[in-house]
């Protein structure tokens, strides 16, 4: 396929489109997955902060007495609390009762009612003046670019009056690190996935185009074969006509004209066969389907070719196994042609003293016509091709018998258009059996209804 410019271009085009569309889908999916993941992670951060801040808030409020002042009992449950006005020793104790903010990334800030920082717990962002904004949630960034997320809550003392503010926050370093890693994985994996998709697209486009390419090759082959077949009788006619022109004898001219006539008949038969095949391919033949009696077709044809069989010294017999006449629906002329092509082959390819037996039987909903000969047989290599157009096992022998290699192709095309089939079994030197299967007219229909 790749040697053919048109098909190579079409394959490239198809693969390109496929890879492009898949690339867009992959990129969009990657971006969506990243966004969903970032959102879920952010929600988890919020929930965690909310829970820690809520626990602190609820535990501290009953211990707060005087507004804007840290009471000793708060220092007891938060031993690592650092009061700005006092000297605090961060190293003295790292454990506290409210273990939720024991994690390194968390911190808590205590602000008085005017928003001034009065105490801290943990490692708050450096160089940032805490502010009470309108929004409870804040995301802030220090001078080094480290991000923090925090929530501000109003604290009341044990008598229900406003005490000040509590800000609980956490570093977003692990969150940002996680997202960076995910982004990196996506950036690396997307081109790899795109490469894999491109390779797969190339092969898939090849698979998809293979049947089209095969049909194209068949048409090319068919055209070449048809041209070849037409050339032979045309060349013969031309040569004969040229010799007729140079001949003076009337007798010789008559012979020459007869030869031309024979070649013309062969030529027109070939053209008719080709026309029939292409019309059947295009389903242009009007379906003049009628009930046809398979018994009549078979016995008529056996009678018709009896003289040919006698001439070839071949014993021709007919055995009708079915009791009742078998009716099939179809084009009678075509059905005659179908059986005739197979029957003539059987006689043609059976040497003198051989036998050709025709059986008519019924199997399930099919009329079965079996044509069995003791002829030359067909090699197993040729067997799968004998229904191909212009295929001849031995072209010399076939040509001598006037065959063009279209007989079985026509028979098969007729069988297929009638919903049937032809099967063949053959052994070289032993003979062949062609089994023609045509669906019966209708289940339980007998000749009396027709
Ligand atoms: P042709 O017109 O050459 O007979 P067909 O399409 O009818 O072409 O048959 C294709 C080929 O199949 C023939 O060339 C012949 O070699 C082989 N063939 C068909 N029928 C028989 C048979 N009964 N016995 C042996 N060979 C056969």
XYZ file of C-alpha atoms and ligand atoms in Angstrom:
477
model
C 0.000 0.000 0.000
C 2.887 2.347 0.845
C 4.267 2.087 -2.694
C 1.087 3.557 -4.076
C 1.262 7.374 -3.905
C -2.507 7.917 -3.539
C -2.935 5.316 -0.811
C 0.213 6.389 1.022
C -1.038 10.003 1.022
C -4.516 8.973 2.147
C -3.069 6.802 4.923
C -0.850 9.648 6.080
C -3.789 12.034 6.000
C -6.054 9.662 7.937
C -3.351 8.871 10.514
C -2.618 12.605 10.910
C -6.246 13.462 11.555
C -6.681 10.562 13.923
C -3.526 11.436 15.868
C -4.510 15.137 15.913
C -7.996 14.473 17.262
C -6.654 11.976 19.778
C -3.939 14.472 20.777
C -6.568 17.164 21.463
C -8.710 14.688 23.439
C -5.667 13.550 25.440
C -4.567 17.119 26.192
C -8.075 18.161 27.246
C -8.396 15.041 29.402
C -5.000 15.757 30.992
C -5.953 19.366 31.776
C -9.337 18.268 33.184
C -7.746 15.565 35.363
C -5.209 18.095 36.633
C -7.933 20.639 37.465
C -10.136 18.061 39.213
C -7.145 16.793 41.209
C -6.058 20.326 42.208
C -9.611 21.194 43.231
C -10.009 18.018 45.324
C -6.674 18.641 47.000
C -7.575 22.256 47.729
C -10.861 21.178 49.282
C -8.975 18.723 51.480
C -6.662 21.550 52.618
C -9.696 23.744 53.429
C -11.453 20.971 55.359
C -8.332 20.198 57.364
C -7.781 23.865 58.232
C -11.444 24.303 59.113
C -11.312 21.324 61.423
C -8.102 22.439 63.182
C -9.332 26.035 63.527
C -12.720 24.853 64.834
C -11.111 22.607 67.453
C -8.800 25.396 68.642
C -11.591 27.935 68.684
C -13.938 25.710 70.715
C -11.205 24.662 73.171
C -9.840 28.154 73.752
C -12.974 30.288 74.100
C -13.916 28.982 77.603
C -10.337 29.749 78.762
C -10.243 33.352 77.560
C -11.031 35.876 80.300
C -9.827 39.389 79.588
C -10.082 40.760 76.025
C -6.786 41.122 74.071
C -4.854 39.211 76.781
C -3.646 35.606 76.780
C -4.698 33.919 80.030
C -2.318 31.443 81.783
C -4.694 28.529 81.167
C -4.288 29.103 77.365
C -0.544 28.878 77.818
C -1.053 25.639 79.704
C -2.815 23.885 76.847
C -0.542 25.520 74.254
C 2.920 25.291 75.913
C 4.711 26.388 72.710
C 2.632 29.561 72.564
C 4.861 32.558 72.006
C 3.462 35.789 73.469
C 4.939 38.728 71.543
C 5.285 40.991 74.622
C 7.133 38.277 76.583
C 10.314 36.413 75.865
C 9.333 33.014 74.549
C 11.439 29.926 74.425
C 10.338 27.929 71.345
C 12.622 25.030 72.174
C 11.251 24.481 75.701
C 8.311 22.424 74.648
C 7.126 21.269 71.322
C 4.255 19.220 72.602
C 0.918 20.640 73.489
C -2.479 19.366 74.328
C -4.071 20.504 71.081
C -2.052 18.154 68.945
C -3.821 19.211 65.748
C -1.384 22.027 65.189
C 1.573 19.921 66.176
C 2.262 19.314 62.500
C 5.090 21.480 61.205
C 3.130 23.026 58.381
C 0.425 24.464 60.688
C 0.564 27.683 62.641
C -1.856 29.805 64.719
C -1.848 33.555 65.334
C -3.671 35.424 68.084
C -4.618 39.013 67.257
C -6.258 41.563 69.485
C -9.504 43.318 68.554
C -7.638 46.000 66.597
C -5.846 43.312 64.565
C -2.392 43.525 66.242
C -0.517 40.268 66.692
C -0.189 39.267 70.340
C 0.858 35.605 70.257
C 1.864 32.851 67.841
C 1.982 29.060 67.799
C 4.168 27.120 65.353
C 6.082 28.699 62.468
C 4.051 31.589 61.005
C 5.042 33.131 57.631
C 8.088 35.339 58.013
C 7.940 39.044 57.218
C 4.167 39.240 56.823
C 2.106 41.518 59.036
C -1.070 39.639 59.914
C -4.237 41.358 58.819
C -7.890 40.751 59.444
C -9.534 41.022 56.078
C -13.140 40.893 55.058
C -12.789 37.316 53.877
C -12.387 34.595 56.456
C -10.119 32.704 54.007
C -6.831 34.126 52.815
C -3.992 32.848 50.665
C -0.785 34.766 51.282
C 2.736 34.607 49.938
C 5.950 35.500 51.763
C 8.971 37.247 50.254
C 10.521 33.923 49.249
C 7.425 32.967 47.328
C 6.180 30.377 49.872
C 2.413 30.282 49.909
C 0.191 29.927 52.960
C -3.516 29.389 53.325
C -5.287 30.569 56.464
C -8.668 31.079 58.082
C -9.563 33.893 60.528
C -12.081 33.386 63.314
C -13.451 35.802 65.912
C -12.733 34.677 69.481
C -15.045 35.512 72.391
C -14.104 35.308 76.035
C -15.932 33.188 78.598
C -18.417 35.997 79.231
C -19.355 36.147 75.520
C -17.585 39.444 74.721
C -15.288 39.861 71.700
C -11.753 38.844 72.759
C -9.777 39.167 69.519
C -9.024 37.008 66.493
C -7.550 33.599 65.877
C -5.856 32.904 62.540
C -5.046 29.287 61.777
C -3.014 28.607 58.654
C -0.767 26.134 57.005
C 2.050 26.184 54.528
C 1.034 25.195 50.974
C 4.523 23.870 50.236
C 3.450 20.198 50.067
C 0.288 21.122 48.114
C 2.310 23.142 45.576
C 4.950 20.426 45.402
C 2.284 17.802 44.725
C 0.736 19.918 41.935
C 4.148 20.636 40.424
C 4.875 16.933 40.306
C 1.490 16.183 38.718
C 2.114 18.910 36.132
C 5.525 17.454 35.379
C 4.099 13.957 34.964
C 1.459 15.326 32.557
C 3.998 17.354 30.577
C 6.245 14.306 30.186
C 3.515 11.717 29.636
C 1.435 13.675 27.116
C 4.092 13.756 24.366
C 4.836 10.053 25.021
C 1.113 9.234 24.788
C 0.887 11.346 21.636
C 3.799 9.447 20.109
C 2.142 6.112 20.914
C -1.170 7.393 19.504
C 0.586 8.543 16.315
C 2.192 5.127 15.791
C -1.116 3.391 16.549
C -2.904 5.796 14.167
C -0.530 4.886 11.371
C -1.215 1.172 11.830
C -4.969 1.670 12.359
C -5.179 3.777 9.209
C -3.357 0.955 7.423
C -5.854 -1.624 8.740
C -8.807 0.574 7.812
C -7.540 1.146 4.307
C -6.482 -2.423 3.601
C -9.935 -3.599 2.327
C -10.196 -0.493 0.109
C -6.711 -1.122 -1.193
C -7.531 -4.789 -1.845
C -10.630 -3.796 -3.840
C -8.552 -1.270 -5.754
C -5.981 -3.955 -6.563
C -8.753 -6.335 -7.612
C -10.207 -3.734 -9.952
C -6.753 -3.076 -11.380
C -6.195 -6.798 -11.833
C -9.656 -7.215 -13.339
C -9.060 -4.414 -15.852
C -5.687 -5.869 -16.811
C -7.169 -9.376 -17.174
C -10.154 -8.114 -19.156
C -7.873 -6.175 -21.501
C -5.713 -9.259 -21.908
C -8.711 -11.477 -22.645
C -10.099 -9.034 -25.194
C -6.738 -8.595 -26.854
C -6.388 -12.272 -27.837
C -9.551 -12.615 -29.992
C -9.073 -9.096 -31.346
C -5.524 -9.942 -32.424
C -6.812 -13.153 -33.994
C -9.540 -11.255 -35.880
C -7.036 -8.709 -37.103
C -4.555 -11.312 -38.299
C -7.321 -13.289 -40.009
C -8.744 -10.174 -41.666
C -5.287 -9.186 -42.916
C -4.763 -12.604 -44.454
C -8.279 -12.412 -46.007
C -7.310 -9.158 -47.675
C -4.271 -10.744 -49.266
C -6.138 -13.886 -50.389
C -7.745 -14.210 -53.843
C -9.415 -17.566 -53.394
C -13.144 -17.450 -52.559
C -12.969 -20.750 -50.636
C -10.108 -19.519 -48.517
C -11.932 -16.238 -47.863
C -14.969 -18.195 -46.633
C -12.792 -20.139 -44.187
C -11.259 -16.896 -43.022
C -14.653 -15.317 -42.519
C -15.736 -18.327 -40.479
C -12.695 -17.926 -38.245
C -13.515 -14.233 -37.825
C -17.085 -15.165 -36.981
C -15.907 -17.662 -34.341
C -13.617 -15.110 -32.760
C -16.355 -12.484 -32.808
C -18.765 -14.890 -31.076
C -16.103 -15.553 -28.433
C -15.494 -11.848 -28.073
C -19.148 -10.954 -27.714
C -19.612 -13.831 -25.201
C -16.755 -12.429 -23.179
C -18.171 -8.915 -23.272
C -21.607 -10.251 -22.300
C -20.087 -12.155 -19.374
C -18.232 -9.058 -18.205
C -21.361 -6.977 -18.501
C -23.378 -9.537 -16.550
C -20.777 -9.623 -13.780
C -20.520 -5.856 -13.451
C -24.303 -5.505 -13.511
C -24.588 -8.081 -10.755
C -21.886 -6.230 -8.810
C -23.798 -2.990 -9.130
C -27.098 -4.793 -8.511
C -28.428 -3.317 -11.741
C -30.215 -6.465 -12.863
C -33.929 -6.052 -12.161
C -35.111 -8.728 -9.798
C -37.523 -10.623 -12.021
C -37.806 -13.274 -9.391
C -40.284 -16.018 -9.937
C -40.831 -19.509 -8.592
C -38.550 -21.868 -10.493
C -38.638 -25.640 -10.323
C -35.135 -26.927 -9.570
C -36.143 -30.387 -10.895
C -37.005 -28.867 -14.285
C -33.812 -26.810 -14.452
C -31.633 -29.803 -13.668
C -33.370 -32.283 -15.990
C -33.518 -29.745 -18.862
C -29.835 -29.027 -18.549
C -28.818 -32.677 -18.309
C -30.799 -33.271 -21.498
C -29.221 -30.247 -23.143
C -25.628 -31.266 -22.438
C -26.191 -34.989 -23.064
C -24.889 -34.635 -26.639
C -21.763 -32.866 -25.349
C -21.212 -35.677 -22.814
C -21.596 -38.345 -25.517
C -19.139 -36.456 -27.682
C -16.666 -36.302 -24.773
C -17.360 -39.988 -23.976
C -18.415 -39.094 -20.488
C -21.251 -40.930 -18.743
C -23.771 -38.366 -17.538
C -26.482 -39.355 -15.041
C -29.114 -37.519 -12.995
C -30.406 -38.682 -9.599
C -33.278 -36.809 -8.015
C -33.318 -37.803 -4.352
C -36.102 -35.524 -3.170
C -39.665 -36.914 -3.477
C -41.501 -33.656 -4.113
C -40.459 -31.108 -6.748
C -38.242 -28.414 -5.250
C -39.113 -24.801 -5.930
C -36.709 -21.963 -5.529
C -37.327 -18.312 -6.100
C -35.183 -16.468 -8.588
C -34.359 -15.486 -12.117
C -34.849 -18.660 -14.153
C -32.451 -17.648 -16.893
C -29.701 -16.962 -14.360
C -30.341 -20.194 -12.489
C -30.012 -22.127 -15.753
C -26.751 -20.302 -16.373
C -25.467 -21.127 -12.900
C -26.023 -24.884 -13.186
C -24.931 -24.974 -16.816
C -21.551 -23.348 -16.093
C -20.736 -25.911 -13.405
C -22.098 -28.832 -15.449
C -20.171 -27.926 -18.599
C -16.976 -27.593 -16.557
C -17.556 -31.075 -15.105
C -17.854 -32.557 -18.625
C -14.996 -30.445 -20.003
C -12.567 -31.381 -17.249
C -13.438 -35.095 -17.188
C -11.459 -37.331 -19.547
C -13.140 -39.892 -21.796
C -14.690 -42.898 -19.999
C -15.199 -40.722 -16.932
C -18.466 -40.106 -15.094
C -20.460 -36.986 -14.243
C -23.336 -37.431 -11.792
C -25.910 -34.783 -11.001
C -27.859 -35.078 -7.734
C -30.846 -33.044 -6.674
C -31.779 -33.132 -3.044
C -33.264 -31.044 -0.285
C -31.430 -30.102 2.897
C -33.246 -28.001 5.499
C -34.555 -24.982 3.606
C -32.257 -25.393 0.626
C -32.350 -27.128 -2.717
C -29.007 -28.859 -3.145
C -27.666 -29.528 -6.628
C -24.518 -31.606 -6.525
C -22.383 -32.120 -9.617
C -19.806 -34.821 -9.113
C -17.200 -35.795 -11.679
C -14.315 -38.229 -11.946
C -12.248 -35.674 -13.828
C -8.813 -34.181 -13.480
C -9.569 -32.578 -10.110
C -8.205 -29.309 -8.763
C -5.043 -28.805 -6.732
C -5.603 -27.521 -3.170
C -3.461 -24.441 -4.029
C -5.860 -23.479 -6.820
C -9.062 -24.420 -5.003
C -9.520 -21.105 -3.099
C -9.106 -19.123 -6.354
C -11.265 -20.939 -8.884
C -14.201 -18.572 -8.282
C -11.988 -15.518 -8.932
C -12.556 -13.671 -12.176
C -10.304 -14.826 -15.032
C -8.697 -17.489 -12.849
C -7.781 -20.582 -14.787
C -5.856 -23.507 -13.379
C -4.424 -24.417 -16.727
C -4.993 -21.582 -19.138
C -3.987 -23.602 -22.194
C -6.450 -26.376 -21.505
C -9.186 -23.923 -20.495
C -8.617 -21.718 -23.526
C -8.781 -24.724 -25.826
C -12.186 -25.441 -24.398
C -13.202 -21.857 -24.992
C -13.048 -20.921 -21.304
C -12.111 -17.433 -20.205
C -12.020 -18.055 -16.449
C -15.322 -16.267 -15.865
C -17.656 -19.292 -15.744
C -17.370 -20.055 -12.031
C -17.197 -16.348 -11.087
C -20.559 -15.854 -12.831
C -21.983 -19.009 -11.211
C -20.933 -17.815 -7.756
C -22.286 -14.290 -8.357
C -25.669 -15.770 -9.396
C -25.736 -18.106 -6.381
C -24.962 -15.182 -4.041
C -27.644 -12.916 -5.540
C -30.117 -15.749 -4.915
C -29.060 -16.042 -1.267
C -27.203 -19.275 -1.979
C -23.652 -20.519 -2.239
C -21.367 -22.915 -4.080
C -18.947 -25.199 -2.288
C -16.308 -27.360 -3.874
C -14.384 -30.424 -2.840
C -11.740 -31.773 -5.117
C -8.800 -34.085 -5.261
C -6.209 -33.868 -7.979
C -6.598 -36.793 -10.380
C -9.649 -38.112 -8.560
C -12.410 -35.676 -9.460
C -14.421 -32.786 -8.079
C -17.792 -32.231 -6.398
C -19.504 -28.856 -6.741
C -22.419 -28.330 -4.327
C -24.859 -25.574 -5.247
C -27.159 -24.371 -2.447
C -30.238 -22.285 -3.285
C -32.901 -21.370 -0.708
C -36.269 -22.999 -1.309
C -39.201 -20.783 -2.216
C -41.007 -21.033 1.077
C -41.215 -23.494 3.885
C -43.930 -26.103 3.249
C -44.820 -24.769 -0.226
C -45.546 -27.522 -2.692
C -45.871 -27.404 -6.450
C -49.663 -27.533 -6.162
C -49.708 -24.004 -4.747
C -47.953 -22.607 -7.771
P -13.107 -21.653 -17.447
O -13.966 -20.805 -18.271
O -11.649 -21.514 -17.713
O -13.570 -23.050 -17.322
P -14.167 -21.332 -14.831
O -14.311 -20.101 -14.031
O -15.377 -22.032 -15.241
O -13.236 -20.959 -16.033
O -13.266 -22.314 -14.006
C -12.071 -21.858 -13.420
C -11.024 -22.960 -13.395
O -11.457 -23.959 -12.460
C -10.873 -23.681 -14.708
O -9.835 -23.101 -15.455
C -10.544 -25.100 -14.310
O -9.145 -25.265 -14.279
C -11.067 -25.246 -12.909
N -12.267 -26.129 -12.878
C -13.548 -25.736 -12.875
N -14.379 -26.797 -12.797
C -13.582 -27.885 -12.764
C -13.824 -29.298 -12.675
N -15.055 -29.808 -12.605
N -12.748 -30.126 -12.657
C -11.492 -29.629 -12.697
N -11.193 -28.312 -12.775
C -12.221 -27.467 -12.821
